[in-house]
PDB file of C-alpha atoms in Angstrom:
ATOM      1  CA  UNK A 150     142.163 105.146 128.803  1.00 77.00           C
ATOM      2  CA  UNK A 151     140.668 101.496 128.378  1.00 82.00           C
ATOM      3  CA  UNK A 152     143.824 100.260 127.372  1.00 85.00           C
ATOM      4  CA  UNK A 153     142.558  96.853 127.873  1.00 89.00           C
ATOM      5  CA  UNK A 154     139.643  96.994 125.455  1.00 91.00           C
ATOM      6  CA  UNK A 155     139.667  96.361 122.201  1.00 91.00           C
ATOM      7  CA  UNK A 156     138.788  99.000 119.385  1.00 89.00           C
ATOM      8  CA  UNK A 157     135.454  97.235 117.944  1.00 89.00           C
ATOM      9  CA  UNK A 158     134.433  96.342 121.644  1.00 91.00           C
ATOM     10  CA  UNK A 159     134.940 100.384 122.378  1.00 90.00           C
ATOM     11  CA  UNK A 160     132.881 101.177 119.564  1.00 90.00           C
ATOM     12  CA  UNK A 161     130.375  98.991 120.267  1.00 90.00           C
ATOM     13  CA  UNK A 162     129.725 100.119 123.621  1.00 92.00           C
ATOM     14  CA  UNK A 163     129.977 103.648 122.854  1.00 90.00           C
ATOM     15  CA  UNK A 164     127.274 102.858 120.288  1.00 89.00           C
ATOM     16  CA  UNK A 165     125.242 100.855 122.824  1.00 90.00           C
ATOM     17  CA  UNK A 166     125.540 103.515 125.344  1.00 91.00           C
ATOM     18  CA  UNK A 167     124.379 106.583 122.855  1.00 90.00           C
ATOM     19  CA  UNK A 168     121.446 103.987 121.820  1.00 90.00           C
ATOM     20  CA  UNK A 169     120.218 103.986 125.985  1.00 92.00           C
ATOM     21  CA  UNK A 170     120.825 107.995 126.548  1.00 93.00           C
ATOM     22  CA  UNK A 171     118.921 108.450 123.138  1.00 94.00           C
ATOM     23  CA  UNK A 172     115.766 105.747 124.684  1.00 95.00           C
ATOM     24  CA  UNK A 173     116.054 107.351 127.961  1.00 96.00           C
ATOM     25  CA  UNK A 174     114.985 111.209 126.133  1.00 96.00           C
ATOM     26  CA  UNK A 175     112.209 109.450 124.259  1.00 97.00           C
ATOM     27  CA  UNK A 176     110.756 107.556 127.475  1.00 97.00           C
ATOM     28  CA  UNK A 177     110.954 111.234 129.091  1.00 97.00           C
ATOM     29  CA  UNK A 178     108.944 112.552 126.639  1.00 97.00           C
ATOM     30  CA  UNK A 179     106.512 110.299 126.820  1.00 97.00           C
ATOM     31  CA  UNK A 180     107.332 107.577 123.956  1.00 97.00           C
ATOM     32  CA  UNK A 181     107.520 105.088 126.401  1.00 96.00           C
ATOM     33  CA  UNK A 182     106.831 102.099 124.372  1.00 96.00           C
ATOM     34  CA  UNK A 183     109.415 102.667 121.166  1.00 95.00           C
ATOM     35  CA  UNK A 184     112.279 100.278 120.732  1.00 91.00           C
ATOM     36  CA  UNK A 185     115.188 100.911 118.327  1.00 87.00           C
ATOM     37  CA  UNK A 186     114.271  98.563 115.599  1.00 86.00           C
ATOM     38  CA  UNK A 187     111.490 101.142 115.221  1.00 93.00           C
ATOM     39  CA  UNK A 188     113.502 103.956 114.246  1.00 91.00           C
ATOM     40  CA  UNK A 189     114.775 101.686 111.313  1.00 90.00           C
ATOM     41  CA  UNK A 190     111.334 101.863 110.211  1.00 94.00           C
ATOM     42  CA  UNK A 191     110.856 106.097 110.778  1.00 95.00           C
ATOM     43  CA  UNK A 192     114.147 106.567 108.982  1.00 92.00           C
ATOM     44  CA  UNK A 193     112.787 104.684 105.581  1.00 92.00           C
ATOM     45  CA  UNK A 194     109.241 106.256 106.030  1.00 95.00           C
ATOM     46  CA  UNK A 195     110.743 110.430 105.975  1.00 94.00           C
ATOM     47  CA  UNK A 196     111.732 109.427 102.597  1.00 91.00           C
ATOM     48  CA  UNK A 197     107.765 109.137 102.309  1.00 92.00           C
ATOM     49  CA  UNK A 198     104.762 106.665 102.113  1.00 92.00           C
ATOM     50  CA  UNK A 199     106.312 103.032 101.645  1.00 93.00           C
ATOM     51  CA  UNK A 200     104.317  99.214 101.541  1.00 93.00           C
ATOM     52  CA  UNK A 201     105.112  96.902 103.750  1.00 93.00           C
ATOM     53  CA  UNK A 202     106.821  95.079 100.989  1.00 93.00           C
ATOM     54  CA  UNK A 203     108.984  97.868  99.991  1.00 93.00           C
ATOM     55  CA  UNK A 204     110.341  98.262 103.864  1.00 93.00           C
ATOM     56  CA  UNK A 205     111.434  94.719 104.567  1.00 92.00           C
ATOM     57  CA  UNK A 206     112.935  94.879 101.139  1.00 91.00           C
ATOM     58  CA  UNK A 207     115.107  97.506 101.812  1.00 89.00           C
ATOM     59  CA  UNK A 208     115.668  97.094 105.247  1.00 89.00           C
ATOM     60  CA  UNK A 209     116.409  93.080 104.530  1.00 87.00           C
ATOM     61  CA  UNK A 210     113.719  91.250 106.899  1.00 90.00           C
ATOM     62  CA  UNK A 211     111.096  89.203 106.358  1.00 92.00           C
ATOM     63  CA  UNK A 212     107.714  90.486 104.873  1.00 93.00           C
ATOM     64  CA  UNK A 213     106.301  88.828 108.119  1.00 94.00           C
ATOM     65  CA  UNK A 214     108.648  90.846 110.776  1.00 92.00           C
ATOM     66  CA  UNK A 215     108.182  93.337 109.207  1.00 93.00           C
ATOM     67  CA  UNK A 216     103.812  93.396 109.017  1.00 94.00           C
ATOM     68  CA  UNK A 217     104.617  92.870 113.116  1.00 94.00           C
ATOM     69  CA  UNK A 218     106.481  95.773 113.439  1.00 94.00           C
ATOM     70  CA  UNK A 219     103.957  97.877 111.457  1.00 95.00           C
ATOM     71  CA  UNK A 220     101.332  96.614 113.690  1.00 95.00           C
ATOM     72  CA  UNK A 221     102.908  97.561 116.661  1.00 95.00           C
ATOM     73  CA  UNK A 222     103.703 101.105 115.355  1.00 97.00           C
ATOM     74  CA  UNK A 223     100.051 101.539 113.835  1.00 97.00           C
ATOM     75  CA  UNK A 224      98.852 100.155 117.156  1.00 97.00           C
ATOM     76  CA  UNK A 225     100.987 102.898 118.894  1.00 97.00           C
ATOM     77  CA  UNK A 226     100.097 106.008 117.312  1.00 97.00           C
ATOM     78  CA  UNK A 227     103.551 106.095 114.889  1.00 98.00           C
ATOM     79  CA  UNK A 228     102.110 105.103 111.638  1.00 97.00           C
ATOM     80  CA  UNK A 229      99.409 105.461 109.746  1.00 96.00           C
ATOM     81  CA  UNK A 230      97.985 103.222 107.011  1.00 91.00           C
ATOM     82  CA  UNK A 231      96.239 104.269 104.004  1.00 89.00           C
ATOM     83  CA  UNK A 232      95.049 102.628 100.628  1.00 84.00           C
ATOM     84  CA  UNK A 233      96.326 103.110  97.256  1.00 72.00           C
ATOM     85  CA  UNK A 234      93.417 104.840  95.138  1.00 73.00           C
ATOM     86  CA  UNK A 235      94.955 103.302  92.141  1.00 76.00           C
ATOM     87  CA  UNK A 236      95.397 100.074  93.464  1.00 73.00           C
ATOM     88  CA  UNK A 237      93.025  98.518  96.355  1.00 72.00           C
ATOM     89  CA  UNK A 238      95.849  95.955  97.425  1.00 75.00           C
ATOM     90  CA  UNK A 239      98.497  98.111  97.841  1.00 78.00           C
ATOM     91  CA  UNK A 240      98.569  99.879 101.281  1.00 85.00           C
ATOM     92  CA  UNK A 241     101.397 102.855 101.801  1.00 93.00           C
ATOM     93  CA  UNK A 242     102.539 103.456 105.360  1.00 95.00           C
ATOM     94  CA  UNK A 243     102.982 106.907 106.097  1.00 95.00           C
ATOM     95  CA  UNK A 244     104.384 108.417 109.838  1.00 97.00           C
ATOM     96  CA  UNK A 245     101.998 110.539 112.282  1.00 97.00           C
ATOM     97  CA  UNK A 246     103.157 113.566 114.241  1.00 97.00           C
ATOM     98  CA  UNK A 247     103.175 111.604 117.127  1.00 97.00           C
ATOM     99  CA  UNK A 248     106.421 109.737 114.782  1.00 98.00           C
ATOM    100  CA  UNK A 249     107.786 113.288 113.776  1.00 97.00           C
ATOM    101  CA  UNK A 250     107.701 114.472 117.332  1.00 97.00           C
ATOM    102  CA  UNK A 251     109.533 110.944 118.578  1.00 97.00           C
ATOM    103  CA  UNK A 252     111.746 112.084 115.714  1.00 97.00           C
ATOM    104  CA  UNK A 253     112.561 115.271 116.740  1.00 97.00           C
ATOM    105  CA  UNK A 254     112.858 114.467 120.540  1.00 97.00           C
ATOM    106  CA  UNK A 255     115.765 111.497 119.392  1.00 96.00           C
ATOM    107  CA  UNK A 256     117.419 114.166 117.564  1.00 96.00           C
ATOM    108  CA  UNK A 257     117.749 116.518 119.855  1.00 97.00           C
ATOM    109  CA  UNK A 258     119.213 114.240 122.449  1.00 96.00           C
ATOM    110  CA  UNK A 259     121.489 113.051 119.704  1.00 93.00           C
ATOM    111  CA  UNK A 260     122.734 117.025 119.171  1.00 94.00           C
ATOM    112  CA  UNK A 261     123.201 116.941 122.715  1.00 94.00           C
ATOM    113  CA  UNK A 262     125.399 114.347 122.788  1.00 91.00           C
ATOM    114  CA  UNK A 263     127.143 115.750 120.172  1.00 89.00           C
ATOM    115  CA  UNK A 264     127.823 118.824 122.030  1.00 90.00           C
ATOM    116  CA  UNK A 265     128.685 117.133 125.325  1.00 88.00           C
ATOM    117  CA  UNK A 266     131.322 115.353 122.802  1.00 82.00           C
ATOM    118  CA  UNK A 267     132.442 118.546 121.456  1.00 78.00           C
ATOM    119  CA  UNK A 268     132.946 120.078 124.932  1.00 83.00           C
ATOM    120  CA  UNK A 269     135.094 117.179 126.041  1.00 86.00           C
ATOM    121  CA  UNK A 270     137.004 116.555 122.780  1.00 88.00           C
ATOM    122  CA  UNK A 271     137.659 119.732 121.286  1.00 86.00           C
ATOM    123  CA  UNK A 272     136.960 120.960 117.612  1.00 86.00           C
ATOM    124  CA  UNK A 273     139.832 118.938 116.075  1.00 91.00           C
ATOM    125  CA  UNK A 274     139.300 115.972 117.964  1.00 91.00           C
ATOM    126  CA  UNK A 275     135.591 116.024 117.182  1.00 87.00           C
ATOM    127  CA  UNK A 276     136.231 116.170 113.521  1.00 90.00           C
ATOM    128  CA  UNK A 277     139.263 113.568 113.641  1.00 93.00           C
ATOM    129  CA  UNK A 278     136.472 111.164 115.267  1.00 91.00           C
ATOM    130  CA  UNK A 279     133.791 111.997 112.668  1.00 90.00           C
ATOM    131  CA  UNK A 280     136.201 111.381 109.227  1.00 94.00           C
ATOM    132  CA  UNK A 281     137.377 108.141 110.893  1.00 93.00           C
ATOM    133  CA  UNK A 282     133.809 106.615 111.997  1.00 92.00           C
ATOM    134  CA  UNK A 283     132.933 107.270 108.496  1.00 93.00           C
ATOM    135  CA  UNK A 284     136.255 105.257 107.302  1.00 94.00           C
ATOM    136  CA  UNK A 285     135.508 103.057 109.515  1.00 91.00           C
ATOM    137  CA  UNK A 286     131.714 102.725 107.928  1.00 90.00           C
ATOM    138  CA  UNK A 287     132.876 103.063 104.614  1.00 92.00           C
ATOM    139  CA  UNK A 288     135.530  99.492 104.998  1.00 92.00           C
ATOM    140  CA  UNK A 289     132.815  97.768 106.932  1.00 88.00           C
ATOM    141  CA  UNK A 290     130.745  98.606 103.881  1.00 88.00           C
ATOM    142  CA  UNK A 291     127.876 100.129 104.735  1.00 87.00           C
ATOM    143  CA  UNK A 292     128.118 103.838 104.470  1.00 88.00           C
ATOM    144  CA  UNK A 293     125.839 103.340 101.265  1.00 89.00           C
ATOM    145  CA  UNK A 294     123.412 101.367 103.080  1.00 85.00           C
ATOM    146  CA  UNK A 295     123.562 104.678 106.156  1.00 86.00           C
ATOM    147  CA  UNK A 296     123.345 107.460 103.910  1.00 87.00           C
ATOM    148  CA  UNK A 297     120.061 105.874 101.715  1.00 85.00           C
ATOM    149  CA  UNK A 298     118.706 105.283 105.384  1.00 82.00           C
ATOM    150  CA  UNK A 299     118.231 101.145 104.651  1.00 80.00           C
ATOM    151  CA  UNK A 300     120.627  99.781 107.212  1.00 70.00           C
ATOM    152  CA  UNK A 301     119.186  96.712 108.573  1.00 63.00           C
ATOM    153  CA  UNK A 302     117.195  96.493 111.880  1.00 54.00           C
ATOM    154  CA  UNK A 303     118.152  93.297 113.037  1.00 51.00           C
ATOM    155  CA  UNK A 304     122.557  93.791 113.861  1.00 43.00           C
ATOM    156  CA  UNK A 305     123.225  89.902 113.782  1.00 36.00           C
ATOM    157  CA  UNK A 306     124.997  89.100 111.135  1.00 32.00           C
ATOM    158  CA  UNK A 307     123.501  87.336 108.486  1.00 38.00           C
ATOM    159  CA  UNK A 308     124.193  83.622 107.720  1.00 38.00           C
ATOM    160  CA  UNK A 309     125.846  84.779 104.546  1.00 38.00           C
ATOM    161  CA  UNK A 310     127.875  87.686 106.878  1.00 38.00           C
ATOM    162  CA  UNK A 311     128.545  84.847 109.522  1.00 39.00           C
ATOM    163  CA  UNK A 312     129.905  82.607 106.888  1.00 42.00           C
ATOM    164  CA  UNK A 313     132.557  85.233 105.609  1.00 43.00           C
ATOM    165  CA  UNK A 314     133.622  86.339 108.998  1.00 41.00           C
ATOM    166  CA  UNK A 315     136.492  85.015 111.075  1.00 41.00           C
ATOM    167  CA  UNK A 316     136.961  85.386 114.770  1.00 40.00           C
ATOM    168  CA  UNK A 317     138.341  88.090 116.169  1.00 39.00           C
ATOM    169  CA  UNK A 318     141.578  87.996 117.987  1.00 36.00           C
ATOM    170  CA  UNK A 319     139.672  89.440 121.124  1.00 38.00           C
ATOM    171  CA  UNK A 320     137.313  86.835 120.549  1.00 38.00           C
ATOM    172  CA  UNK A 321     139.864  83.649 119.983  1.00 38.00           C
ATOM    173  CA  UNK A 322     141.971  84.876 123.002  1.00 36.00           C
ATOM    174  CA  UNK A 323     139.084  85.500 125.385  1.00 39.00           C
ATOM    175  CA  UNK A 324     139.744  89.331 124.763  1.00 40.00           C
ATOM    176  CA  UNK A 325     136.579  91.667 125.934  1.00 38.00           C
ATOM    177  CA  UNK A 326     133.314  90.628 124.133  1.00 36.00           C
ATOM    178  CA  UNK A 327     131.311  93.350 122.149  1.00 35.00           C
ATOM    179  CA  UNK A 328     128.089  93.978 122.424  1.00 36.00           C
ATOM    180  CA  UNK A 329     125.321  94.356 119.699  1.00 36.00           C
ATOM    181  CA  UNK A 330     124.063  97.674 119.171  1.00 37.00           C
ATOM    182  CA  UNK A 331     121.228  99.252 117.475  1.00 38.00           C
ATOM    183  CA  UNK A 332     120.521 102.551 116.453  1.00 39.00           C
ATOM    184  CA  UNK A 333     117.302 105.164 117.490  1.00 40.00           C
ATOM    185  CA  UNK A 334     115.887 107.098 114.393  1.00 41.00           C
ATOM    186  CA  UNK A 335     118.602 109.303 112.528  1.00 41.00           C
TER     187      UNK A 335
END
């Protein structure tokens, strides 16, 4: 046991570290040039065609960072761009199968992870750790914000966030530091 660690530093790592095993299957597969903000951007788009507009909106970043990171997937083979016939300003984003297969590859290193977690935890164990990492994402209060597939991109916290959070006790007394994580398309 890491006695020594604290819980939101354990978390965090673990997070970090399921992030890098999930990059490392897509870079085997050939997706060599995705990032994890990227897979914010997949995760809004299999709800369907979305503007550029509409995804910073609900994944709170700039218009601007957002028209970069569309440019880089479009660029990449991950997202296609077509114009509204109704409307010759509007311009939906839609994903390619070279998306769905990057998809598709991060989930099935994701359901192995979950099995190698199963084998090493047990049934009970597994399902004990599932109920309480959605507690946990339920107090923290973004289990909406995960289930409608809109969590944020960019894991700094906010200058509203940063104003209503304290130091941590780890963090006051020197404790281990955590690390910022972010997560590979769900």
């Amino acid at each position: 046991m890491l006695h020594d660690v604290d819980t939101p530093s354990l978390l965090s790592l673990a997070g970090a570290s399921v992030d890098a095993r999930v990059l490392r299957a897509l870079r085997r597969a050939g997706h060599t040039r995705l990032r994890p903000r990227h897979g914010y951007v997949f995760q809004r788009l299999l709800r369907g065609p979305q503007s550029i507009s509409e995804l910073a909106r609900d994944l709170s970043v700039s218009q601007q960072a957002m028209s970069k990171t569309v440019a880089e997937l479009r660029d990449l083979g991950y997202v296609a761009v077509t114009q509204s016939s109704d409307d010759l300003r509007r311009r939906s984003l839609e994903l390619t199968e070279h998306a769905r297969d990057a998809i598709e590859c991060a989930r099935d290193a994701r359901v192995h992870l979950a099995r190698d977690l199963l084998g090493g935890l047990g049934e009970a164990d597994h399902a004990t750790l599932r109920r309480a990492l959605s507690v946990l994402l339920e107090q923290l209060g973004v289990a909406e914000d995960v289930r409608e597939r809109r969590f944020p991109p960019d894991t700094h916290l906010t200058e509203e966030a940063a104003r209503n959070t304290q130091p941590t006790r780890a963090a006051a007394s020197g404790g281990a530091s955590s690390t910022s994580s972010q997560r590979t398309s769900r």
